mmCIF file of C-alpha atoms and ligand atoms in Angstrom:
data_model
loop_
_atom_site.group_PDB
_atom_site.id
_atom_site.type_symbol
_atom_site.label_atom_id
_atom_site.label_comp_id
_atom_site.label_asym_id
_atom_site.label_seq_id
_atom_site.Cartn_x
_atom_site.Cartn_y
_atom_site.Cartn_z
ATOM 1 C CA UNK A 1 -69.537 -128.098 -43.632
ATOM 2 C CA UNK A 2 -67.485 -128.184 -40.475
ATOM 3 C CA UNK A 3 -65.205 -125.314 -39.554
ATOM 4 C CA UNK A 4 -62.362 -127.839 -39.243
ATOM 5 C CA UNK A 5 -61.553 -127.662 -42.803
ATOM 6 C CA UNK A 6 -61.065 -123.797 -42.502
ATOM 7 C CA UNK A 7 -58.721 -124.398 -39.603
ATOM 8 C CA UNK A 8 -56.140 -126.367 -41.650
ATOM 9 C CA UNK A 9 -53.593 -124.652 -43.972
ATOM 10 C CA UNK A 10 -54.708 -124.284 -47.586
ATOM 11 C CA UNK A 11 -54.445 -127.307 -49.984
ATOM 12 C CA UNK A 12 -53.771 -124.971 -52.685
ATOM 13 C CA UNK A 13 -49.909 -124.105 -52.585
ATOM 14 C CA UNK A 14 -50.109 -121.236 -55.208
ATOM 15 C CA UNK A 15 -49.671 -117.753 -53.828
ATOM 16 C CA UNK A 16 -52.942 -116.609 -54.770
ATOM 17 C CA UNK A 17 -54.525 -119.822 -53.165
ATOM 18 C CA UNK A 18 -52.888 -119.204 -49.984
ATOM 19 C CA UNK A 19 -53.836 -115.612 -50.018
ATOM 20 C CA UNK A 20 -57.436 -116.576 -50.726
ATOM 21 C CA UNK A 21 -57.430 -119.013 -47.816
ATOM 22 C CA UNK A 22 -56.135 -116.544 -45.430
ATOM 23 C CA UNK A 23 -58.647 -113.945 -46.367
ATOM 24 C CA UNK A 24 -61.495 -116.503 -45.801
ATOM 25 C CA UNK A 25 -60.033 -117.191 -42.415
ATOM 26 C CA UNK A 26 -59.670 -113.532 -41.497
ATOM 27 C CA UNK A 27 -63.283 -113.017 -42.446
ATOM 28 C CA UNK A 28 -64.278 -115.835 -39.993
ATOM 29 C CA UNK A 29 -61.914 -114.571 -37.373
ATOM 30 C CA UNK A 30 -63.372 -111.022 -37.563
ATOM 31 C CA UNK A 31 -66.912 -112.396 -37.199
ATOM 32 C CA UNK A 32 -65.937 -114.566 -34.313
ATOM 33 C CA UNK A 33 -64.432 -111.579 -32.436
ATOM 34 C CA UNK A 34 -66.991 -108.911 -33.530
ATOM 35 C CA UNK A 35 -70.078 -111.118 -33.577
ATOM 36 C CA UNK A 36 -71.232 -109.634 -36.853
ATOM 37 C CA UNK A 37 -70.329 -107.314 -39.609
ATOM 38 C CA UNK A 38 -71.314 -105.818 -43.058
ATOM 39 C CA UNK A 39 -69.276 -106.296 -46.198
ATOM 40 C CA UNK A 40 -68.138 -102.684 -46.022
ATOM 41 C CA UNK A 41 -67.036 -103.085 -42.402
ATOM 42 C CA UNK A 42 -65.032 -106.344 -43.509
ATOM 43 C CA UNK A 43 -63.525 -104.616 -46.327
ATOM 44 C CA UNK A 44 -62.331 -101.805 -44.229
ATOM 45 C CA UNK A 45 -61.206 -104.052 -41.453
ATOM 46 C CA UNK A 46 -59.336 -106.505 -43.679
ATOM 47 C CA UNK A 47 -58.065 -103.784 -46.264
ATOM 48 C CA UNK A 48 -59.381 -105.829 -49.149
ATOM 49 C CA UNK A 49 -61.683 -104.535 -51.941
ATOM 50 C CA UNK A 50 -65.465 -104.669 -51.568
ATOM 51 C CA UNK A 51 -65.714 -107.142 -54.699
ATOM 52 C CA UNK A 52 -63.174 -109.401 -53.370
ATOM 53 C CA UNK A 53 -64.773 -109.574 -49.818
ATOM 54 C CA UNK A 54 -68.167 -109.992 -51.397
ATOM 55 C CA UNK A 55 -66.872 -113.076 -53.251
ATOM 56 C CA UNK A 56 -65.248 -114.659 -50.280
ATOM 57 C CA UNK A 57 -68.373 -114.020 -48.085
ATOM 58 C CA UNK A 58 -70.551 -115.660 -50.842
ATOM 59 C CA UNK A 59 -68.355 -118.632 -50.766
ATOM 60 C CA UNK A 60 -68.395 -118.832 -46.960
ATOM 61 C CA UNK A 61 -72.289 -118.528 -47.136
ATOM 62 C CA UNK A 62 -72.416 -121.378 -49.741
ATOM 63 C CA UNK A 63 -70.348 -123.502 -47.401
ATOM 64 C CA UNK A 64 -72.578 -122.720 -44.413
ATOM 65 C CA UNK A 65 -69.698 -121.232 -42.336
ATOM 66 C CA UNK A 66 -71.374 -117.845 -42.388
ATOM 67 C CA UNK A 67 -74.996 -116.687 -42.256
ATOM 68 C CA UNK A 68 -76.917 -113.679 -43.457
ATOM 69 C CA UNK A 69 -78.680 -112.047 -40.471
ATOM 70 C CA UNK A 70 -80.793 -109.760 -42.646
ATOM 71 C CA UNK A 71 -80.374 -106.068 -43.578
ATOM 72 C CA UNK A 72 -79.737 -103.125 -41.391
ATOM 73 C CA UNK A 73 -80.035 -99.470 -42.004
ATOM 74 C CA UNK A 74 -77.081 -97.499 -41.876
ATOM 75 C CA UNK A 75 -76.269 -93.749 -41.632
ATOM 76 C CA UNK A 76 -76.237 -93.211 -45.321
ATOM 77 C CA UNK A 77 -79.685 -94.779 -45.718
ATOM 78 C CA UNK A 78 -78.482 -97.840 -47.483
ATOM 79 C CA UNK A 79 -79.492 -101.342 -46.042
ATOM 80 C CA UNK A 80 -76.508 -103.582 -46.345
ATOM 81 C CA UNK A 81 -76.589 -107.320 -45.109
ATOM 82 C CA UNK A 82 -75.240 -108.270 -41.750
ATOM 83 C CA UNK A 83 -73.140 -111.375 -41.601
ATOM 84 C CA UNK A 84 -72.431 -113.528 -38.675
ATOM 85 C CA UNK A 85 -70.704 -116.862 -38.123
ATOM 86 C CA UNK A 86 -73.036 -119.923 -38.393
ATOM 87 C CA UNK A 87 -73.471 -121.237 -35.040
ATOM 88 C CA UNK A 88 -74.017 -124.722 -36.260
ATOM 89 C CA UNK A 89 -70.576 -124.602 -38.205
ATOM 90 C CA UNK A 90 -68.505 -126.084 -35.278
ATOM 91 C CA UNK A 91 -68.997 -127.593 -31.850
ATOM 92 C CA UNK A 92 -66.772 -128.094 -28.760
ATOM 93 C CA UNK A 93 -67.467 -130.859 -26.048
ATOM 94 C CA UNK A 94 -66.567 -130.216 -22.494
ATOM 95 C CA UNK A 95 -66.112 -132.889 -19.887
ATOM 96 C CA UNK A 96 -65.553 -132.319 -16.162
ATOM 97 C CA UNK A 97 -64.770 -135.577 -14.189
ATOM 98 C CA UNK A 98 -65.277 -135.444 -10.391
ATOM 99 C CA UNK A 99 -64.637 -138.300 -7.933
ATOM 100 C CA UNK A 100 -68.076 -139.592 -8.001
ATOM 101 C CA UNK A 101 -69.756 -137.833 -10.956
ATOM 102 C CA UNK A 102 -69.169 -136.217 -14.283
ATOM 103 C CA UNK A 103 -70.549 -133.250 -16.278
ATOM 104 C CA UNK A 104 -70.531 -133.082 -19.993
ATOM 105 C CA UNK A 105 -71.894 -130.469 -22.486
ATOM 106 C CA UNK A 106 -71.707 -129.661 -26.092
ATOM 107 C CA UNK A 107 -71.453 -126.057 -27.173
ATOM 108 C CA UNK A 108 -71.794 -124.530 -30.617
ATOM 109 C CA UNK A 109 -69.328 -121.801 -31.893
ATOM 110 C CA UNK A 110 -71.338 -119.224 -30.197
ATOM 111 C CA UNK A 111 -70.743 -120.641 -26.632
ATOM 112 C CA UNK A 112 -74.495 -121.824 -26.611
ATOM 113 C CA UNK A 113 -75.062 -125.307 -25.113
ATOM 114 C CA UNK A 114 -76.958 -127.504 -27.446
ATOM 115 C CA UNK A 115 -76.805 -130.452 -24.771
ATOM 116 C CA UNK A 116 -75.694 -130.621 -21.102
ATOM 117 C CA UNK A 117 -75.868 -133.174 -18.393
ATOM 118 C CA UNK A 118 -74.640 -132.139 -15.007
ATOM 119 C CA UNK A 119 -73.363 -134.473 -12.288
ATOM 120 C CA UNK A 120 -74.171 -137.724 -13.937
ATOM 121 C CA UNK A 121 -73.147 -140.830 -11.983
ATOM 122 C CA UNK A 122 -69.515 -142.001 -12.583
ATOM 123 C CA UNK A 123 -66.968 -143.427 -10.156
ATOM 124 C CA UNK A 124 -63.477 -142.184 -10.912
ATOM 125 C CA UNK A 125 -60.990 -144.932 -10.047
ATOM 126 C CA UNK A 126 -57.586 -145.616 -11.311
ATOM 127 C CA UNK A 127 -58.650 -148.888 -13.372
ATOM 128 C CA UNK A 128 -58.855 -149.415 -17.123
ATOM 129 C CA UNK A 129 -62.564 -150.286 -16.561
ATOM 130 C CA UNK A 130 -63.231 -146.813 -15.113
ATOM 131 C CA UNK A 131 -61.398 -145.072 -18.125
ATOM 132 C CA UNK A 132 -63.456 -147.357 -20.513
ATOM 133 C CA UNK A 133 -66.624 -146.501 -18.723
ATOM 134 C CA UNK A 134 -65.791 -142.717 -19.103
ATOM 135 C CA UNK A 135 -65.096 -143.132 -22.830
ATOM 136 C CA UNK A 136 -68.435 -145.026 -23.102
ATOM 137 C CA UNK A 137 -70.482 -142.296 -21.321
ATOM 138 C CA UNK A 138 -68.893 -139.495 -23.551
ATOM 139 C CA UNK A 139 -69.646 -141.667 -26.824
ATOM 140 C CA UNK A 140 -73.222 -142.243 -25.642
ATOM 141 C CA UNK A 141 -73.695 -138.498 -24.817
ATOM 142 C CA UNK A 142 -72.462 -137.689 -28.284
ATOM 143 C CA UNK A 143 -74.972 -140.188 -29.962
ATOM 144 C CA UNK A 144 -77.752 -138.846 -28.010
ATOM 145 C CA UNK A 145 -77.164 -135.276 -29.354
ATOM 146 C CA UNK A 146 -78.566 -134.214 -32.565
ATOM 147 C CA UNK A 147 -75.048 -132.987 -33.702
ATOM 148 C CA UNK A 148 -72.996 -135.184 -36.039
ATOM 149 C CA UNK A 149 -69.589 -136.354 -34.603
ATOM 150 C CA UNK A 150 -67.780 -134.718 -37.686
ATOM 151 C CA UNK A 151 -69.010 -131.443 -36.657
ATOM 152 C CA UNK A 152 -67.164 -131.637 -33.203
ATOM 153 C CA UNK A 153 -63.954 -129.880 -33.440
ATOM 154 C CA UNK A 154 -62.580 -131.154 -30.337
ATOM 155 C CA UNK A 155 -62.975 -132.357 -26.718
ATOM 156 C CA UNK A 156 -61.491 -131.175 -23.472
ATOM 157 C CA UNK A 157 -61.565 -133.346 -20.536
ATOM 158 C CA UNK A 158 -60.962 -132.045 -17.016
ATOM 159 C CA UNK A 159 -59.403 -134.106 -14.382
ATOM 160 C CA UNK A 160 -58.099 -133.068 -10.947
ATOM 161 C CA UNK A 161 -54.391 -133.210 -9.927
ATOM 162 C CA UNK A 162 -51.188 -132.990 -11.961
ATOM 163 C CA UNK A 163 -51.878 -132.911 -15.635
ATOM 164 C CA UNK A 164 -49.445 -132.084 -18.339
ATOM 165 C CA UNK A 165 -51.831 -130.604 -20.875
ATOM 166 C CA UNK A 166 -48.978 -130.065 -23.558
ATOM 167 C CA UNK A 167 -48.074 -133.700 -23.592
ATOM 168 C CA UNK A 168 -51.538 -135.244 -22.709
ATOM 169 C CA UNK A 169 -50.446 -136.984 -19.614
ATOM 170 C CA UNK A 170 -52.381 -137.371 -16.440
ATOM 171 C CA UNK A 171 -50.359 -138.185 -13.187
ATOM 172 C CA UNK A 172 -53.082 -138.723 -10.575
ATOM 173 C CA UNK A 173 -55.680 -140.571 -12.577
ATOM 174 C CA UNK A 174 -55.403 -143.040 -15.346
ATOM 175 C CA UNK A 175 -51.686 -142.588 -15.419
ATOM 176 C CA UNK A 176 -50.110 -144.086 -18.621
ATOM 177 C CA UNK A 177 -46.313 -144.388 -18.766
ATOM 178 C CA UNK A 178 -45.793 -144.927 -22.488
ATOM 179 C CA UNK A 179 -48.657 -143.243 -24.227
ATOM 180 C CA UNK A 180 -50.461 -139.916 -23.598
ATOM 181 C CA UNK A 181 -53.790 -140.520 -21.902
ATOM 182 C CA UNK A 182 -55.077 -137.786 -24.342
ATOM 183 C CA UNK A 183 -54.116 -140.097 -27.174
ATOM 184 C CA UNK A 184 -55.818 -143.081 -25.862
ATOM 185 C CA UNK A 185 -59.082 -141.440 -25.155
ATOM 186 C CA UNK A 186 -58.971 -139.669 -28.610
ATOM 187 C CA UNK A 187 -58.723 -143.106 -30.229
ATOM 188 C CA UNK A 188 -61.721 -144.199 -28.331
ATOM 189 C CA UNK A 189 -63.716 -141.058 -29.303
ATOM 190 C CA UNK A 190 -62.470 -140.520 -32.771
ATOM 191 C CA UNK A 191 -62.066 -136.842 -32.033
ATOM 192 C CA UNK A 192 -58.946 -134.687 -31.042
ATOM 193 C CA UNK A 193 -58.716 -134.695 -27.078
ATOM 194 C CA UNK A 194 -57.129 -132.098 -24.801
ATOM 195 C CA UNK A 195 -56.679 -132.923 -20.957
ATOM 196 C CA UNK A 196 -56.792 -129.987 -18.650
ATOM 197 C CA UNK A 197 -56.666 -129.649 -14.870
ATOM 198 C CA UNK A 198 -60.123 -129.002 -13.596
ATOM 199 C CA UNK A 199 -59.336 -125.863 -11.641
ATOM 200 C CA UNK A 200 -57.503 -124.359 -14.590
ATOM 201 C CA UNK A 201 -60.492 -125.010 -16.809
ATOM 202 C CA UNK A 202 -62.971 -123.673 -14.297
ATOM 203 C CA UNK A 203 -60.615 -120.432 -14.136
ATOM 204 C CA UNK A 204 -60.748 -120.060 -17.782
ATOM 205 C CA UNK A 205 -64.569 -120.502 -17.906
ATOM 206 C CA UNK A 206 -64.930 -117.609 -15.398
ATOM 207 C CA UNK A 207 -62.639 -115.636 -17.523
ATOM 208 C CA UNK A 208 -64.472 -116.128 -20.708
ATOM 209 C CA UNK A 209 -68.119 -116.587 -19.703
ATOM 210 C CA UNK A 210 -68.354 -115.906 -15.981
ATOM 211 C CA UNK A 211 -67.718 -113.260 -13.385
ATOM 212 C CA UNK A 212 -64.653 -111.786 -14.941
ATOM 213 C CA UNK A 213 -65.147 -108.201 -16.248
ATOM 214 C CA UNK A 214 -62.039 -107.171 -18.132
ATOM 215 C CA UNK A 215 -59.642 -108.056 -15.290
ATOM 216 C CA UNK A 216 -56.519 -109.605 -16.764
ATOM 217 C CA UNK A 217 -54.743 -110.836 -13.544
ATOM 218 C CA UNK A 218 -56.776 -113.330 -11.797
ATOM 219 C CA UNK A 219 -56.733 -115.726 -8.944
ATOM 220 C CA UNK A 220 -59.602 -118.300 -8.947
ATOM 221 C CA UNK A 221 -60.009 -120.427 -5.898
ATOM 222 C CA UNK A 222 -61.468 -123.826 -6.286
ATOM 223 C CA UNK A 223 -62.675 -124.426 -2.753
ATOM 224 C CA UNK A 224 -64.162 -127.929 -2.927
ATOM 225 C CA UNK A 225 -63.410 -131.486 -1.768
ATOM 226 C CA UNK A 226 -59.850 -130.410 -2.471
ATOM 227 C CA UNK A 227 -58.324 -127.015 -2.832
ATOM 228 C CA UNK A 228 -56.339 -125.651 -5.805
ATOM 229 C CA UNK A 229 -56.041 -122.171 -7.404
ATOM 230 C CA UNK A 230 -56.075 -121.200 -11.180
ATOM 231 C CA UNK A 231 -54.196 -118.339 -12.419
ATOM 232 C CA UNK A 232 -54.528 -115.855 -15.282
ATOM 233 C CA UNK A 233 -51.707 -113.494 -15.861
ATOM 234 C CA UNK A 234 -52.067 -110.758 -18.559
ATOM 235 C CA UNK A 235 -55.157 -112.442 -19.879
ATOM 236 C CA UNK A 236 -53.469 -116.006 -20.302
ATOM 237 C CA UNK A 237 -53.848 -119.106 -18.232
ATOM 238 C CA UNK A 238 -50.690 -119.720 -16.212
ATOM 239 C CA UNK A 239 -49.453 -123.322 -16.555
ATOM 240 C CA UNK A 240 -45.902 -123.235 -15.046
ATOM 241 C CA UNK A 241 -43.214 -125.291 -16.758
ATOM 242 C CA UNK A 242 -45.079 -128.560 -16.923
ATOM 243 C CA UNK A 243 -48.604 -127.671 -16.163
ATOM 244 C CA UNK A 244 -48.573 -128.278 -12.337
ATOM 245 C CA UNK A 245 -48.914 -124.683 -11.204
ATOM 246 C CA UNK A 246 -51.672 -123.860 -8.638
ATOM 247 C CA UNK A 247 -51.364 -126.730 -6.229
ATOM 248 C CA UNK A 248 -52.105 -124.400 -3.425
ATOM 249 C CA UNK A 249 -53.926 -127.287 -1.425
ATOM 250 C CA UNK A 250 -50.708 -129.195 -1.198
ATOM 251 C CA UNK A 251 -48.626 -126.387 0.446
ATOM 252 C CA UNK A 252 -47.188 -127.775 3.653
ATOM 253 C CA UNK A 253 -48.706 -125.204 6.087
ATOM 254 C CA UNK A 254 -49.779 -126.883 9.449
ATOM 255 C CA UNK A 255 -47.605 -128.697 11.878
ATOM 256 C CA UNK A 256 -50.013 -131.412 12.365
ATOM 257 C CA UNK A 257 -49.760 -135.162 11.791
ATOM 258 C CA UNK A 258 -52.718 -135.320 9.578
ATOM 259 C CA UNK A 259 -51.775 -137.329 6.177
ATOM 260 C CA UNK A 260 -53.077 -135.498 3.321
ATOM 261 C CA UNK A 261 -54.683 -137.268 0.101
ATOM 262 C CA UNK A 262 -51.106 -136.625 -1.588
ATOM 263 C CA UNK A 263 -49.322 -138.542 1.005
ATOM 264 C CA UNK A 264 -47.473 -135.732 2.780
ATOM 265 C CA UNK A 265 -48.224 -134.384 6.209
ATOM 266 C CA UNK A 266 -49.826 -131.028 7.175
ATOM 267 C CA UNK A 267 -50.791 -129.841 3.694
ATOM 268 C CA UNK A 268 -53.269 -126.780 3.646
ATOM 269 C CA UNK A 269 -56.018 -129.345 2.607
ATOM 270 C CA UNK A 270 -55.559 -131.290 6.015
ATOM 271 C CA UNK A 271 -57.376 -128.571 7.673
ATOM 272 C CA UNK A 272 -58.968 -126.288 5.074
ATOM 273 C CA UNK A 273 -60.935 -128.342 2.339
ATOM 274 C CA UNK A 274 -64.154 -130.258 1.678
ATOM 275 C CA UNK A 275 -62.517 -133.501 3.142
ATOM 276 C CA UNK A 276 -61.273 -131.702 6.187
ATOM 277 C CA UNK A 277 -64.517 -130.417 6.886
ATOM 278 C CA UNK A 278 -66.103 -133.911 6.829
ATOM 279 C CA UNK A 279 -63.458 -135.089 9.342
ATOM 280 C CA UNK A 280 -63.907 -132.058 11.657
ATOM 281 C CA UNK A 281 -67.758 -132.480 11.406
ATOM 282 C CA UNK A 282 -67.363 -136.161 12.441
ATOM 283 C CA UNK A 283 -64.964 -135.450 15.191
ATOM 284 C CA UNK A 284 -67.226 -132.723 16.572
ATOM 285 C CA UNK A 285 -70.245 -135.039 16.676
ATOM 286 C CA UNK A 286 -68.010 -137.688 18.364
ATOM 287 C CA UNK A 287 -67.356 -134.989 21.009
ATOM 288 C CA UNK A 288 -70.967 -134.553 21.723
ATOM 289 C CA UNK A 289 -71.638 -131.497 19.523
ATOM 290 C CA UNK A 290 -75.353 -131.346 18.133
ATOM 291 C CA UNK A 291 -76.327 -130.997 14.426
ATOM 292 C CA UNK A 292 -79.467 -131.166 12.246
ATOM 293 C CA UNK A 293 -77.290 -132.914 9.570
ATOM 294 C CA UNK A 294 -76.745 -136.533 9.225
ATOM 295 C CA UNK A 295 -74.085 -137.578 6.696
ATOM 296 C CA UNK A 296 -74.802 -140.327 4.275
ATOM 297 C CA UNK A 297 -71.967 -142.833 4.667
ATOM 298 C CA UNK A 298 -72.421 -144.101 1.066
ATOM 299 C CA UNK A 299 -71.603 -140.669 -0.359
ATOM 300 C CA UNK A 300 -68.086 -140.029 1.122
ATOM 301 C CA UNK A 301 -66.915 -137.692 -1.723
ATOM 302 C CA UNK A 302 -70.016 -135.379 -1.301
ATOM 303 C CA UNK A 303 -70.539 -135.412 2.288
ATOM 304 C CA UNK A 304 -68.991 -131.978 2.616
ATOM 305 C CA UNK A 305 -72.009 -130.696 0.431
ATOM 306 C CA UNK A 306 -74.263 -131.847 3.038
ATOM 307 C CA UNK A 307 -72.491 -129.743 5.657
ATOM 308 C CA UNK A 308 -72.604 -126.728 3.280
ATOM 309 C CA UNK A 309 -76.212 -127.424 2.609
ATOM 310 C CA UNK A 310 -76.699 -127.477 6.594
ATOM 311 C CA UNK A 311 -75.234 -124.000 6.868
ATOM 312 C CA UNK A 312 -77.007 -122.406 3.833
ATOM 313 C CA UNK A 313 -80.474 -124.042 4.148
ATOM 314 C CA UNK A 314 -80.843 -125.285 7.742
ATOM 315 C CA UNK A 315 -78.863 -122.647 9.538
ATOM 316 C CA UNK A 316 -77.165 -125.358 11.448
ATOM 317 C CA UNK A 317 -74.900 -123.843 14.129
ATOM 318 C CA UNK A 318 -72.265 -126.564 14.066
ATOM 319 C CA UNK A 319 -72.026 -126.521 10.175
ATOM 320 C CA UNK A 320 -71.665 -122.613 10.259
ATOM 321 C CA UNK A 321 -69.144 -122.679 12.974
ATOM 322 C CA UNK A 322 -66.917 -125.160 11.241
ATOM 323 C CA UNK A 323 -67.255 -123.219 7.834
ATOM 324 C CA UNK A 324 -66.558 -119.926 9.552
ATOM 325 C CA UNK A 325 -63.359 -121.192 11.033
ATOM 326 C CA UNK A 326 -62.120 -122.904 7.848
ATOM 327 C CA UNK A 327 -62.864 -119.689 5.732
ATOM 328 C CA UNK A 328 -61.005 -117.422 8.115
ATOM 329 C CA UNK A 329 -58.054 -119.795 7.699
ATOM 330 C CA UNK A 330 -58.511 -119.836 4.069
ATOM 331 C CA UNK A 331 -58.461 -116.138 4.068
ATOM 332 C CA UNK A 332 -55.297 -115.920 6.068
ATOM 333 C CA UNK A 333 -53.317 -118.399 3.650
ATOM 334 C CA UNK A 334 -54.903 -116.759 0.484
ATOM 335 C CA UNK A 335 -53.274 -113.305 1.728
ATOM 336 C CA UNK A 336 -49.812 -115.006 0.994
ATOM 337 C CA UNK A 337 -50.905 -115.715 -2.569
ATOM 338 C CA UNK A 338 -52.253 -112.143 -2.992
ATOM 339 C CA UNK A 339 -49.198 -110.572 -1.577
ATOM 340 C CA UNK A 340 -46.978 -112.295 -3.946
ATOM 341 C CA UNK A 341 -49.317 -112.189 -6.971
ATOM 342 C CA UNK A 342 -51.145 -108.838 -6.712
ATOM 343 C CA UNK A 343 -54.077 -109.698 -8.812
ATOM 344 C CA UNK A 344 -56.937 -107.467 -10.230
ATOM 345 C CA UNK A 345 -59.522 -110.081 -8.985
ATOM 346 C CA UNK A 346 -59.869 -113.033 -6.741
ATOM 347 C CA UNK A 347 -62.818 -115.326 -7.418
ATOM 348 C CA UNK A 348 -64.156 -117.754 -4.930
ATOM 349 C CA UNK A 349 -65.286 -120.850 -6.727
ATOM 350 C CA UNK A 350 -65.961 -124.484 -6.074
ATOM 351 C CA UNK A 351 -68.436 -126.049 -3.742
ATOM 352 C CA UNK A 352 -67.825 -123.658 -0.990
ATOM 353 C CA UNK A 353 -68.930 -120.788 -3.002
ATOM 354 C CA UNK A 354 -72.601 -121.933 -2.713
ATOM 355 C CA UNK A 355 -72.196 -120.731 1.093
ATOM 356 C CA UNK A 356 -72.143 -116.924 -0.246
ATOM 357 C CA UNK A 357 -71.504 -114.733 2.626
ATOM 358 C CA UNK A 358 -70.870 -117.545 5.148
ATOM 359 C CA UNK A 359 -67.534 -118.234 3.388
ATOM 360 C CA UNK A 360 -66.852 -114.918 1.658
ATOM 361 C CA UNK A 361 -67.236 -112.564 4.696
ATOM 362 C CA UNK A 362 -64.556 -114.565 6.832
ATOM 363 C CA UNK A 363 -62.438 -114.696 3.807
ATOM 364 C CA UNK A 364 -62.729 -111.204 3.114
ATOM 365 C CA UNK A 365 -62.229 -110.207 6.822
ATOM 366 C CA UNK A 366 -59.062 -112.448 7.113
ATOM 367 C CA UNK A 367 -57.610 -110.931 3.837
ATOM 368 C CA UNK A 368 -58.120 -107.497 5.203
ATOM 369 C CA UNK A 369 -56.336 -108.535 8.319
ATOM 370 C CA UNK A 370 -53.303 -110.426 6.867
ATOM 371 C CA UNK A 371 -52.828 -109.090 3.324
ATOM 372 C CA UNK A 372 -50.781 -105.838 2.654
ATOM 373 C CA UNK A 373 -53.325 -102.965 2.662
ATOM 374 C CA UNK A 374 -52.252 -101.655 -0.650
ATOM 375 C CA UNK A 375 -52.446 -105.192 -2.344
ATOM 376 C CA UNK A 376 -55.906 -105.750 -0.757
ATOM 377 C CA UNK A 377 -57.150 -102.303 -1.912
ATOM 378 C CA UNK A 378 -56.256 -102.903 -5.480
ATOM 379 C CA UNK A 379 -58.198 -106.121 -5.760
ATOM 380 C CA UNK A 380 -61.820 -107.074 -6.147
ATOM 381 C CA UNK A 381 -63.273 -110.217 -4.550
ATOM 382 C CA UNK A 382 -66.099 -111.855 -6.231
ATOM 383 C CA UNK A 383 -67.943 -115.187 -6.089
ATOM 384 C CA UNK A 384 -68.137 -117.591 -8.964
ATOM 385 C CA UNK A 385 -71.204 -117.144 -11.101
ATOM 386 C CA UNK A 386 -70.900 -120.351 -12.971
ATOM 387 C CA UNK A 387 -71.450 -122.668 -10.043
ATOM 388 C CA UNK A 388 -71.784 -126.392 -10.974
ATOM 389 C CA UNK A 389 -71.344 -125.571 -14.757
ATOM 390 C CA UNK A 390 -67.995 -124.012 -14.168
ATOM 391 C CA UNK A 391 -65.978 -127.107 -15.074
ATOM 392 C CA UNK A 392 -68.134 -128.060 -18.122
ATOM 393 C CA UNK A 393 -68.170 -124.396 -19.397
ATOM 394 C CA UNK A 394 -64.442 -123.942 -18.787
ATOM 395 C CA UNK A 395 -63.549 -127.278 -20.644
ATOM 396 C CA UNK A 396 -65.602 -125.849 -23.674
ATOM 397 C CA UNK A 397 -63.828 -122.490 -23.410
ATOM 398 C CA UNK A 398 -60.353 -124.229 -23.389
ATOM 399 C CA UNK A 399 -61.016 -126.513 -26.269
ATOM 400 C CA UNK A 400 -62.448 -123.763 -28.298
ATOM 401 C CA UNK A 401 -59.483 -121.497 -27.599
ATOM 402 C CA UNK A 402 -57.137 -124.236 -28.534
ATOM 403 C CA UNK A 403 -58.773 -125.476 -31.691
ATOM 404 C CA UNK A 404 -59.559 -122.115 -33.060
ATOM 405 C CA UNK A 405 -55.914 -120.699 -32.233
ATOM 406 C CA UNK A 406 -54.893 -121.293 -35.893
ATOM 407 C CA UNK A 407 -57.621 -118.891 -37.160
ATOM 408 C CA UNK A 408 -57.098 -116.378 -34.250
ATOM 409 C CA UNK A 409 -53.425 -116.242 -34.978
ATOM 410 C CA UNK A 410 -53.992 -115.343 -38.983
HETATM 411 ZN ZN1 ZN B 1 -51.257 -132.782 0.073
#
């Protein structure tokens, strides 16, 4: 049975029916947070008698929400059974949409992927056809997995740009004035759909399943084709009033005449981003600089990855020089964020994170130079560990958190 049924309020309106439903929810909640427990542990934790907890656990076992993991030996020499949440009781689908590809993955309730496809071909365009294609790809992915659709509790779709997650609107891609985009996609998929900004989902993925190790105040830098930051304050994602927080890349920093993707002049992205790196590389070649890298003119959205690859795998001097210069500048402007935010941890993620020390060392040196010593000393700097899977893992974590919140708030 899908865990969906347990998330809803009880259909039994009597006081005893309500109490029983809450006890069942509390057992599942405890097993989700602790991993596993014995009847005695559940009884102590939930302050409910052993016979009552035993009855509830047996019911949850018969409905396949819970599984018996076998007997353990405890200090008194008894061998009680250990219970855990059934990994197949609920699934969560995460979709990360890029400009020329999409990644999709289905996780069970224990955060294990049962199926994942990274960087499948998909052209993100602001057209109804592109939206239909996205829905078709998600539906065929679901059909190809061994999991029944009714077992999927929800879907999170990451898009770049301005997303109002609360209301389900996207403003940069597939803008729909009268009806939330989340609702339109939900109708196509026959599943609850949540929209999320891609950087914010990546941030949450690193927090739940990535490089974060207990830190509660985090800045995640998505340094890719575009640039944005995700923020976690006191363990919670920060959205801002309408969900547009983190648009670091569109801060007007440079006094140049370069038109940004957003239509303004001199944004940070115009000199520090994947798309700026492509322009800088092309301009250097035009000026007679030599490089081992040749850009594929068909893949405009991924050319920066060829330059990153040139630095990492070919040790190409031009690629390294351009990346070092950008990363130094990135460190300088990140120091503004750090001075204001004073985080425990700064995570460098996105395509540029593949550069390792080529990007991290210049960023670190610039942070030391430009941020306040006390702020910098308080903070750890780490590289994303989720890499290309950050978006899809983040999307799964976001939808799991959202859909299980009725349980976790019991
Ligand atoms: Zn801009």
